[in-house]
Short mmCIF file of C-alpha atoms and ligand atoms in Angstrom, two decimals:
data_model
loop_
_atom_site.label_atom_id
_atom_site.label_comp_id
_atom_site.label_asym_id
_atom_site.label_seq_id
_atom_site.Cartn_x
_atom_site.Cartn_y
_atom_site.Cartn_z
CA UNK C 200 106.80 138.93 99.84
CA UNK C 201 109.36 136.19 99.33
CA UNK C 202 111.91 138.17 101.98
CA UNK C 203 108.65 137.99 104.49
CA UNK C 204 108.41 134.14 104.08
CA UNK C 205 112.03 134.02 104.35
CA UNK C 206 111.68 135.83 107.45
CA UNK C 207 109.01 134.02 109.30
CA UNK C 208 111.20 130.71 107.43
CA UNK C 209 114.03 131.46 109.47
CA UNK C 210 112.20 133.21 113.09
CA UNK C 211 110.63 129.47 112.07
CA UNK C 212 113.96 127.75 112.36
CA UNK C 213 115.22 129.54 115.49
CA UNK C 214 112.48 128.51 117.31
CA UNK C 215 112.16 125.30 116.88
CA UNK C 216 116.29 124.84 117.70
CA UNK C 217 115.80 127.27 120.84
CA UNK C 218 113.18 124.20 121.56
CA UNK C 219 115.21 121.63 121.04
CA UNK C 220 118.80 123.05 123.79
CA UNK C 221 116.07 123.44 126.04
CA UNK C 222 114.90 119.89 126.27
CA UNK C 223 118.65 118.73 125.65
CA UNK C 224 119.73 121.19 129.14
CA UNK C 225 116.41 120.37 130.64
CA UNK C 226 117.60 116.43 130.25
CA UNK C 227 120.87 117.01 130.77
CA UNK C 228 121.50 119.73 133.56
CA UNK C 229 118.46 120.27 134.49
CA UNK C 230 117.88 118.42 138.39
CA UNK C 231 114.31 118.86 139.87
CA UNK C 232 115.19 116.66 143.31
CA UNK C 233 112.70 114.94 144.87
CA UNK C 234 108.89 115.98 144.58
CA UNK C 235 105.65 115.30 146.50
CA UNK C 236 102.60 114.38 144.68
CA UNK C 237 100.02 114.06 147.04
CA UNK C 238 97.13 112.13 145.62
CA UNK C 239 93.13 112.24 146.20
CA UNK C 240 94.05 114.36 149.74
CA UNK C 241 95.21 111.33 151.29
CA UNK C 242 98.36 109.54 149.62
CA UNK C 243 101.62 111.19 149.25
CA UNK C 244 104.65 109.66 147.18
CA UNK C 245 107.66 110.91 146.87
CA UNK C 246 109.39 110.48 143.26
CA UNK C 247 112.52 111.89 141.44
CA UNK C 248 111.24 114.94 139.84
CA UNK C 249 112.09 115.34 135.58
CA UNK C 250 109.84 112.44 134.77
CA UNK C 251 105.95 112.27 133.03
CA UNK C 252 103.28 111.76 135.98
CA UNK C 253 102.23 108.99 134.43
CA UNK C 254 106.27 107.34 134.68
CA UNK C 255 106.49 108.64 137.94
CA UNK C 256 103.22 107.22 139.40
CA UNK C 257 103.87 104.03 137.34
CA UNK C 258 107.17 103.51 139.58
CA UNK C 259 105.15 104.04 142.85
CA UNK C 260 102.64 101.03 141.47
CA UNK C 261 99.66 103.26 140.51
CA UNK C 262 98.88 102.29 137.40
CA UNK C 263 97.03 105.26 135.01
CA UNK C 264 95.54 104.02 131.73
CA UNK C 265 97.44 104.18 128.54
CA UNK C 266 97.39 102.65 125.53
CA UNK C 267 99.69 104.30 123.62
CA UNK C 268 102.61 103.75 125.64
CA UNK C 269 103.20 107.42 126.72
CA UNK C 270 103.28 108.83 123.51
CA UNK C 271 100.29 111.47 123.52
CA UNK C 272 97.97 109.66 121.09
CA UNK C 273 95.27 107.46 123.14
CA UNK C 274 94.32 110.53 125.40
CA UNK C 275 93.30 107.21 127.90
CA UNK C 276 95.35 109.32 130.89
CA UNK C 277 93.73 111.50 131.67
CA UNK C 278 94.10 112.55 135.61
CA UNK C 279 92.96 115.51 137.19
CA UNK C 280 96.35 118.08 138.42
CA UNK C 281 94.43 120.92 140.79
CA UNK C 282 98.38 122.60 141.87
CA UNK C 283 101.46 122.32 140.42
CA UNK C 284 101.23 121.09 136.90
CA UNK C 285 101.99 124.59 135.02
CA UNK C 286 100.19 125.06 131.96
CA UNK C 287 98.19 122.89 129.60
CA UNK C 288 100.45 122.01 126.89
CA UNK C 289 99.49 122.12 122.69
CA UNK C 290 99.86 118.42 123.07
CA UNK C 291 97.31 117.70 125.68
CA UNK C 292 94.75 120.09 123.63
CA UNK C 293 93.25 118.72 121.15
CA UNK C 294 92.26 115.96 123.52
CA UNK C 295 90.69 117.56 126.15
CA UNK C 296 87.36 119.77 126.00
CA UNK C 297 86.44 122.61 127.62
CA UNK C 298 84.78 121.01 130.33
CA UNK C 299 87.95 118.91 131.39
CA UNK C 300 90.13 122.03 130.60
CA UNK C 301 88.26 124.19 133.00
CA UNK C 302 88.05 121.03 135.44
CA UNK C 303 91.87 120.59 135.53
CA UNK C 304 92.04 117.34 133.47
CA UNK C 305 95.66 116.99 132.16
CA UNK C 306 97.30 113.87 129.73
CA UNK C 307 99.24 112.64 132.80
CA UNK C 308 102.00 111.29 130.18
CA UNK C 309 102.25 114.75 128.95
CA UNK C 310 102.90 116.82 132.52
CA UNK C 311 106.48 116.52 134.06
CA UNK C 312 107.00 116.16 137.64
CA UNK C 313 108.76 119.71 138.27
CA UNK C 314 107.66 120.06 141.68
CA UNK C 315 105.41 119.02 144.26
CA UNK C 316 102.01 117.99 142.63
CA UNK C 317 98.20 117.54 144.15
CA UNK C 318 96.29 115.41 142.05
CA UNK C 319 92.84 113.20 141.86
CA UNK C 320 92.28 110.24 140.62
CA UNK C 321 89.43 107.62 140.32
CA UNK C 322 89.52 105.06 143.10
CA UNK C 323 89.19 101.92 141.10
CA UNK C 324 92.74 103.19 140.16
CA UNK C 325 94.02 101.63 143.09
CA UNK C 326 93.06 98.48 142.29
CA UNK C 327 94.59 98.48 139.18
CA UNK C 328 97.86 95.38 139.68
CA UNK C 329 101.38 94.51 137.99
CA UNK C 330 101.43 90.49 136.80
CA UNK C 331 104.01 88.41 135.85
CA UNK C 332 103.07 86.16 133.43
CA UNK C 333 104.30 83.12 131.14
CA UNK C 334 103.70 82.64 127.51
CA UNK C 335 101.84 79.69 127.63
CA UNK C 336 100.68 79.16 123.65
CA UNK C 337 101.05 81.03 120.62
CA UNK C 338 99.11 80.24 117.65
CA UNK C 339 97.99 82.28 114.72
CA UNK C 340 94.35 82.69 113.95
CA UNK C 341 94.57 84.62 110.57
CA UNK C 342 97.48 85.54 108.55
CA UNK C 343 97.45 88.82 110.80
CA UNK C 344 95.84 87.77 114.17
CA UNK C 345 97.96 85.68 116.94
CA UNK C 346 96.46 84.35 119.73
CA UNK C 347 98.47 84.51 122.93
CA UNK C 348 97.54 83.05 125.92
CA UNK C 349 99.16 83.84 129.06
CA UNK C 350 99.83 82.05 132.45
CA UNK C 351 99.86 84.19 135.92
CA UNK C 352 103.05 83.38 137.85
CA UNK C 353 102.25 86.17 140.00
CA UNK C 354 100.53 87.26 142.19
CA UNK C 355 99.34 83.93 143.17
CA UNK C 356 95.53 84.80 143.34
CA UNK C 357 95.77 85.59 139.94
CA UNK C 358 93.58 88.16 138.24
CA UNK C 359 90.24 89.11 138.70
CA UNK C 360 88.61 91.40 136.12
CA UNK C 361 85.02 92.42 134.28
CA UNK C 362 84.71 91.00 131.13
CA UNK C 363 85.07 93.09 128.04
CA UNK C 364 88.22 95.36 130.40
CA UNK C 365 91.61 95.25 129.10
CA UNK C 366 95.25 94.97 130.34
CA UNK C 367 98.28 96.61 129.11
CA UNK C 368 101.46 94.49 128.05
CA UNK C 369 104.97 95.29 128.19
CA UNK C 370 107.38 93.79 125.86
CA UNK C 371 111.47 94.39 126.38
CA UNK C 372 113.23 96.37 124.53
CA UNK C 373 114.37 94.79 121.25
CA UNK C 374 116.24 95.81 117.61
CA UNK C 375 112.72 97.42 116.65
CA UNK C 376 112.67 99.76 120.03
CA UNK C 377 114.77 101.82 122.27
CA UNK C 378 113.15 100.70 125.67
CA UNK C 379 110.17 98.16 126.96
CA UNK C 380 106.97 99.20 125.09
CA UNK C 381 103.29 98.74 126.58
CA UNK C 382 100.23 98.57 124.70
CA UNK C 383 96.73 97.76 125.58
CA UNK C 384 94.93 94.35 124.72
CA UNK C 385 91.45 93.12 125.78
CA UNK C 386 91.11 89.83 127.28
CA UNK C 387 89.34 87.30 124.91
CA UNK C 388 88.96 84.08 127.56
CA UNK C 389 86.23 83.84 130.44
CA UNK C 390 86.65 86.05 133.33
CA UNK C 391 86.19 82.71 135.88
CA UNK C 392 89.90 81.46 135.15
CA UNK C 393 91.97 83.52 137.02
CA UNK C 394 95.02 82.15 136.64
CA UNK C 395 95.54 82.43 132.83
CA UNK C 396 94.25 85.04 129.95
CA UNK C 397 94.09 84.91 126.54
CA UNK C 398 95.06 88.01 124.21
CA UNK C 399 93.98 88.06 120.03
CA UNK C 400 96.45 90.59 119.04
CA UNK C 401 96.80 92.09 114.87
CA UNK C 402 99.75 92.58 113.82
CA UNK C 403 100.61 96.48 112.65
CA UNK C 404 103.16 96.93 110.14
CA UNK C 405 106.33 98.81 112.09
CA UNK C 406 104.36 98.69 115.53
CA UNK C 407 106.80 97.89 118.45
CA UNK C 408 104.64 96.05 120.16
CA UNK C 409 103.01 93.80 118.19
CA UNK C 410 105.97 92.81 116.12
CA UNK C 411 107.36 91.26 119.05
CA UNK C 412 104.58 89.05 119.86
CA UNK C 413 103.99 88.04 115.84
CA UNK C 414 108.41 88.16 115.05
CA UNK C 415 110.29 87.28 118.56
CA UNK C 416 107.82 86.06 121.58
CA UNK C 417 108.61 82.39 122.27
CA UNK C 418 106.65 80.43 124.15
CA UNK C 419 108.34 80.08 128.02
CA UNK C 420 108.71 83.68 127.36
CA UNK C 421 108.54 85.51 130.65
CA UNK C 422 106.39 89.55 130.69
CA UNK C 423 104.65 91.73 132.86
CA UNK C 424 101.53 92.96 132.49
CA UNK C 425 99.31 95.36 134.44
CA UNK C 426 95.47 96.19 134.67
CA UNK C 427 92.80 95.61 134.92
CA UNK C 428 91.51 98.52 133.08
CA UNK C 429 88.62 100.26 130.93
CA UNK C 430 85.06 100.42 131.01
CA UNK C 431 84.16 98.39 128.22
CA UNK C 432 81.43 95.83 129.98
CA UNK C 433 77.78 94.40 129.96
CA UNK C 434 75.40 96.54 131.63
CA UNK C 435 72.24 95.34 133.49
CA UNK C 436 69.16 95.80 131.33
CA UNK C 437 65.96 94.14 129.59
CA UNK C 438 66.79 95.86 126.58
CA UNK C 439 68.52 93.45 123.32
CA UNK C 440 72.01 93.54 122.86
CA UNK C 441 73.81 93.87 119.56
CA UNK C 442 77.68 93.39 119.21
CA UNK C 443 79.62 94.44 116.45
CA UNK C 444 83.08 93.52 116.13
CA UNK C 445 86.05 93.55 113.05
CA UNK C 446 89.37 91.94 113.56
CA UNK C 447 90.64 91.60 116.54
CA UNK C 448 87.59 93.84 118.13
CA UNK C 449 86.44 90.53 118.95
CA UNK C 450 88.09 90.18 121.89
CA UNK C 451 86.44 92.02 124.21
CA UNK C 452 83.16 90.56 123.22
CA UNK C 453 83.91 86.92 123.38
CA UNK C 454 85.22 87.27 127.30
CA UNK C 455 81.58 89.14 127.06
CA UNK C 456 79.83 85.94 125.92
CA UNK C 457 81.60 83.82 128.08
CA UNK C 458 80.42 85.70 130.73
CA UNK C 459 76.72 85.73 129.44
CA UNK C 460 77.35 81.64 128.87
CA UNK C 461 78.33 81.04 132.40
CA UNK C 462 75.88 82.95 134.03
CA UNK C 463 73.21 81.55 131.89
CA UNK C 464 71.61 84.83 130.45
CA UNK C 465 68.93 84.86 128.77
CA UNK C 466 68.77 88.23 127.15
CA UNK C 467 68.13 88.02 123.15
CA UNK C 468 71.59 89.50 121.69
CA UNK C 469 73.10 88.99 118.25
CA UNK C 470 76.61 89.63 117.00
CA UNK C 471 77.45 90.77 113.47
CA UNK C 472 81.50 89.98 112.90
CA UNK C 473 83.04 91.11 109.66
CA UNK C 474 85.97 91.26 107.96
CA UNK C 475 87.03 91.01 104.36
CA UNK C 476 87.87 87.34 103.59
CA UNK C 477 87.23 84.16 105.06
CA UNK C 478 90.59 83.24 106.57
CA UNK C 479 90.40 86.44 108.11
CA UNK C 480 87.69 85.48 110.38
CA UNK C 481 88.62 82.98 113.14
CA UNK C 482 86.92 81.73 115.84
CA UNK C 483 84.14 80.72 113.51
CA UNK C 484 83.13 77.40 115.75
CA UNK C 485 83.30 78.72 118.99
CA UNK C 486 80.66 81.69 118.24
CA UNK C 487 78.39 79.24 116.30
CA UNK C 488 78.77 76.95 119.42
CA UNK C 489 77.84 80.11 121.92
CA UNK C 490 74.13 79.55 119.96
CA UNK C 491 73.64 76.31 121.29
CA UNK C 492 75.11 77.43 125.25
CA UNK C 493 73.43 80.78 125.35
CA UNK C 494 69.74 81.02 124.92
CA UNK C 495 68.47 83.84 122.81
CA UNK C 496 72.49 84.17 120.90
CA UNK C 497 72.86 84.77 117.28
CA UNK C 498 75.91 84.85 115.56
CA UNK C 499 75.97 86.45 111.68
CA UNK C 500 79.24 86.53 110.06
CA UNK C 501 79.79 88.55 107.24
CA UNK C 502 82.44 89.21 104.46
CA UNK C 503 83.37 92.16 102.44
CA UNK C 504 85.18 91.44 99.82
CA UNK C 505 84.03 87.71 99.17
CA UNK C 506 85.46 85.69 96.29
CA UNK C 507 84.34 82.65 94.49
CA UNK C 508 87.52 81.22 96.49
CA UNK C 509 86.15 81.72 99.85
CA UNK C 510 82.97 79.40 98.82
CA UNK C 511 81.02 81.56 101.19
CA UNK C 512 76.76 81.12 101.51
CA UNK C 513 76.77 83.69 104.40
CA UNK C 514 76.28 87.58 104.84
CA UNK C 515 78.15 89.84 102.41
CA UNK C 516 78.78 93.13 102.57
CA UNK C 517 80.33 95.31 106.04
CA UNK C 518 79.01 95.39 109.47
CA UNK C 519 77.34 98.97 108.51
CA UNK C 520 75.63 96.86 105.87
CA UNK C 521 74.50 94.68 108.42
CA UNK C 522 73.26 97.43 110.82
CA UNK C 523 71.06 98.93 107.92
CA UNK C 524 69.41 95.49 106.80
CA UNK C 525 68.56 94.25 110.45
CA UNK C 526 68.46 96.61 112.90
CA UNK C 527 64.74 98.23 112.99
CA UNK C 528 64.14 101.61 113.60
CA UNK C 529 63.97 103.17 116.98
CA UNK C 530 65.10 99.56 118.16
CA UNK C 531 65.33 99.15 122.11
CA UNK C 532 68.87 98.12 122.48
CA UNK C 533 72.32 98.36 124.06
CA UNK C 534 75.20 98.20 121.41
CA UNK C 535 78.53 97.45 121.86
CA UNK C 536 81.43 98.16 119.18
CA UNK C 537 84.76 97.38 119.26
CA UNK C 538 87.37 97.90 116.20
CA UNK C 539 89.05 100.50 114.44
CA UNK C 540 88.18 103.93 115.49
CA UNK C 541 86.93 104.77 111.68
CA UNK C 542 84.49 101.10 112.15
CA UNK C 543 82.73 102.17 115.32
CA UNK C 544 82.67 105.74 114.46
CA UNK C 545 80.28 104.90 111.21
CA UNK C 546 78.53 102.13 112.63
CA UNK C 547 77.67 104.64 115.78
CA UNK C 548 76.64 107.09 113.19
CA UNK C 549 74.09 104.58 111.24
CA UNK C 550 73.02 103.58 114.29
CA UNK C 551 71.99 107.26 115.84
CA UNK C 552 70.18 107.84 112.45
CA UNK C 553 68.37 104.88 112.89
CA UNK C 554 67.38 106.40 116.05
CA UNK C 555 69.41 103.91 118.79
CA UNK C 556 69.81 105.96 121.74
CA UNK C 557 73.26 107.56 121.85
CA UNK C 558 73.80 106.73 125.86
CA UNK C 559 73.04 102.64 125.21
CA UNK C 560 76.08 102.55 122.80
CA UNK C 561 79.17 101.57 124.42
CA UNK C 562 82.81 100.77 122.22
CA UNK C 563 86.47 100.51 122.48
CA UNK C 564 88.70 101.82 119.83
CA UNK C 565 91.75 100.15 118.97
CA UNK C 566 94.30 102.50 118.27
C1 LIG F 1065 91.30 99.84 124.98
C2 LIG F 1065 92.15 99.22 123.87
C3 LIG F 1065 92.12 97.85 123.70
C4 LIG F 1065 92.88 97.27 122.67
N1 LIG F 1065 92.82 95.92 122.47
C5 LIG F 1065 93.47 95.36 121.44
C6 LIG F 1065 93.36 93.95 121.16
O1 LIG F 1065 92.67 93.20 121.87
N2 LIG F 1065 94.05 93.44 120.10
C7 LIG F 1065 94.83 94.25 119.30
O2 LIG F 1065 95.42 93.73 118.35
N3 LIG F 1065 94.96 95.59 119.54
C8 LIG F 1065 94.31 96.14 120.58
N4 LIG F 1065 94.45 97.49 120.83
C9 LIG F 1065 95.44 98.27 120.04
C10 LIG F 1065 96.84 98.16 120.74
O3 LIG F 1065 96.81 98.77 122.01
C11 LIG F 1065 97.98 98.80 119.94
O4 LIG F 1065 97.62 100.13 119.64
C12 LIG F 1065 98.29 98.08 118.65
O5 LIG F 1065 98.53 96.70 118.91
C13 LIG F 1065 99.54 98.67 117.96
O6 LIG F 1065 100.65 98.56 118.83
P1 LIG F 1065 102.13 98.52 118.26
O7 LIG F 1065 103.04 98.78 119.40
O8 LIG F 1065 102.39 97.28 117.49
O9 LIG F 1065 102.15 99.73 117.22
P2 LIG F 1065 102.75 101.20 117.47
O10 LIG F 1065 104.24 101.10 117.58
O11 LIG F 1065 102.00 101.82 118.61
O12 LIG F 1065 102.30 101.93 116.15
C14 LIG F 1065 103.08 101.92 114.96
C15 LIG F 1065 102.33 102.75 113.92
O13 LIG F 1065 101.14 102.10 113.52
C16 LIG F 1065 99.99 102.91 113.73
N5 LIG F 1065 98.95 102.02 114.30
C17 LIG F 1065 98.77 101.69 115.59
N6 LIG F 1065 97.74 100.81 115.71
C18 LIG F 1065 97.30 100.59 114.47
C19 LIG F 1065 96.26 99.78 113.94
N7 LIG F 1065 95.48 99.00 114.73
N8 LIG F 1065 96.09 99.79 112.59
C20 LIG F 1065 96.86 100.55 111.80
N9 LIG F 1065 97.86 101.34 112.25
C21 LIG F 1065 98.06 101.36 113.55
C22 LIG F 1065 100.42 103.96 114.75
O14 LIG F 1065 99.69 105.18 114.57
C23 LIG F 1065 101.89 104.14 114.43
O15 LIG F 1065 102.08 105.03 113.39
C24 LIG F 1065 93.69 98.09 121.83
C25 LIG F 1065 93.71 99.47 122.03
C26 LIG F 1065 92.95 100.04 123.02
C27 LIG F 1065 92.96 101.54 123.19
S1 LIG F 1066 99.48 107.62 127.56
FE1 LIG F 1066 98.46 107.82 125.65
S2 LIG F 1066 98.00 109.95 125.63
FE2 LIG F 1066 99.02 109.73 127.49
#
């Protein structure tokens, strides 16, 4: 028995180094020339072949969503390959379902340009820009949020985007990384000032990108930035709207209520934000203020982990908490989350046993 472990041990071992020459030739030796990729029947780039789609079409300024900066975790880029992409790799699988599988969907950051390509992609794709922007004002908001709030230097027009959509930020390459890292951030201001956007971003222990803009990012700072992307936005209905948001989930839904305060909407909605402690919320006078400026708003804060300390009179307990005190059975409503994956995954699950219909929940993730 212990010789057949040994065995499959060592087969094991082999493998895996047989793996790794290949990649080191295949970066090394290996030269692919120039390849075609001819996109939605109509568009054809040429790019240096040996790269991910998603760096090669990134060069020719078509932007693919990505949050994860390339890396194989967000499963945002998602593009369909119909010749030339070879096969589906155990990377792209778990993220992709049979229906995509069988419809050609590939991670775009996961296929290499080998030779000529023909792929599709969504239109609105197209319309997707690169921005240089200006740090304009740092400030932190909680010991772990930082507000940034960038200027558009160009292009001039500035950008134009739905509420709730997001755009993804490059930072250069610093002691922390080996290259410029991009990572996707929803805009927090209104969607009528075009020429400057505000970002709340939390800062993750280790993460490249967000330890630059808490450790290094001065303000002058020069960045690019591209989008904008997602579809994260208000939909047209009669029915009530509930938000939910924790940390910096907010986002999203305060360029939302912007939005619903310009246009003067007068759909009933309600927010519930939580988080554990009372400096960890922020923004606390600006939602109260959205009461008075957008008829039929209510804003309910709540803490989880509330001390004597925080002298708090409001809600206490999580969002979920919240969600099973207020919200009535079989309620008519449109929900949208936005957090951590593991918040909107058991609010979305208290909410479908409450019987909230699954297709009037929309959420981002952040991670
Ligand atoms: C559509 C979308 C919108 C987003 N909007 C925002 C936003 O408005 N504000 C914001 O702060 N973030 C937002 N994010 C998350 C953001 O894109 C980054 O994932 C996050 O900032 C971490 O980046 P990083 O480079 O610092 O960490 P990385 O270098 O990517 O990660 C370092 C390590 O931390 C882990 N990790 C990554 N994110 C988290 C996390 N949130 N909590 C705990 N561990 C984590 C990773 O798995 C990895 O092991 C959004 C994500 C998506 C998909
Ligand atoms: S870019 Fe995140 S999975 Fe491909």
């Amino acid at each position: 028995m212990l010789q057949l472990v040994i065995g499959i041990l060592i087969l094991s071992a082999i493998g895996a180094l047989l793996a790794l020459l290949l990649e080191i030739a295949n970066f090394y030796i290996a030269d692919y020339g120039e390849s075609h990729i001819l996109i939605n029947d109509e568009k054809d780039v040429v790019v240096e072949g040996g790269n991910p789609l998603l760096f090669s079409l990134m060069g020719e300024g078509i932007y693919i969503p990505s949050a994860c900066g390339g890396k194989g975790t967000c499963s945002l880029c998602k593009v369909k390959v119909l010749e030339g992409g070879g096969p589906v790799l155990p990377t792209e699988t778990p993220y992709l379902d049979r229906s995509e599988l069988e419809g050609m969907v590939r991670l775009s950051c996961q296929v290499k340009v080998r030779n000529d390509l023909k792929i599709e992609v969504p239109e609105e794709i197209f319309l997707i820009k690169e921005f240089e922007v200006e740090t304009m004002g740092l400030s932190d908001l909680t010991p772990d949020i930082r507000e940034l709030c960038l200027k558009i230097l160009a292009p001039e027009e500035g950008i134009r985007f739905k509420p709730g959509q997001y755009i993804q930020l490059e930072v250069p390459k610093y002691k922390g990384t080996k290259s410029p890292e991009y990572r996707a951030y929803s805009v927090s201001s209104s969607a009528e000032d075009r020429q400057a956007i505000e970002l709340v971003i939390t800062r993750v222990p280790e993460g490249a990108v967000t330890t630059y803009v808490h450790e290094h990012l001065k303000k002058g700072d020069q960045l690019l930035m591209t989008g904008p992307y997602g579809d994260f936005f208000l939909r047209e209905s009669e029915r009530d709207i509930l938000f939910i948001a924790t940390g910096s989930g907010l986002a999203p839904i305060k360029s939302i209520l912007h939005q619903m305060e310009f246009r003067k909407t007068e759909r009933k909605a309600t927010l519930f934000f939580g988080d554990r402690r009372r400096y960890d919320l922020y923004y606390l006078e600006e939602l109260k203020a959205f009461e008075e400026s957008i008829p039929g708003f209510t804003f309910v804060p709540t803490l989880s982990r509330a001390t004597e300390e925080d002298q708090w009179e409001g809600e206490k307990g999580r969002v979920t908490d919240l969600i099973e005190k207020h919200v009535p059975e079989n309620a008519s409503l449109d929900v949208y989350i936005c957090g951590s994956p593991a918040m909107v995954d058991s609010c979305e699950e208290i909410l479908e046993k409450k019987g909230i219909a699954i297709e009037n929940i929309y959420y981002d993730k952040f991670e």
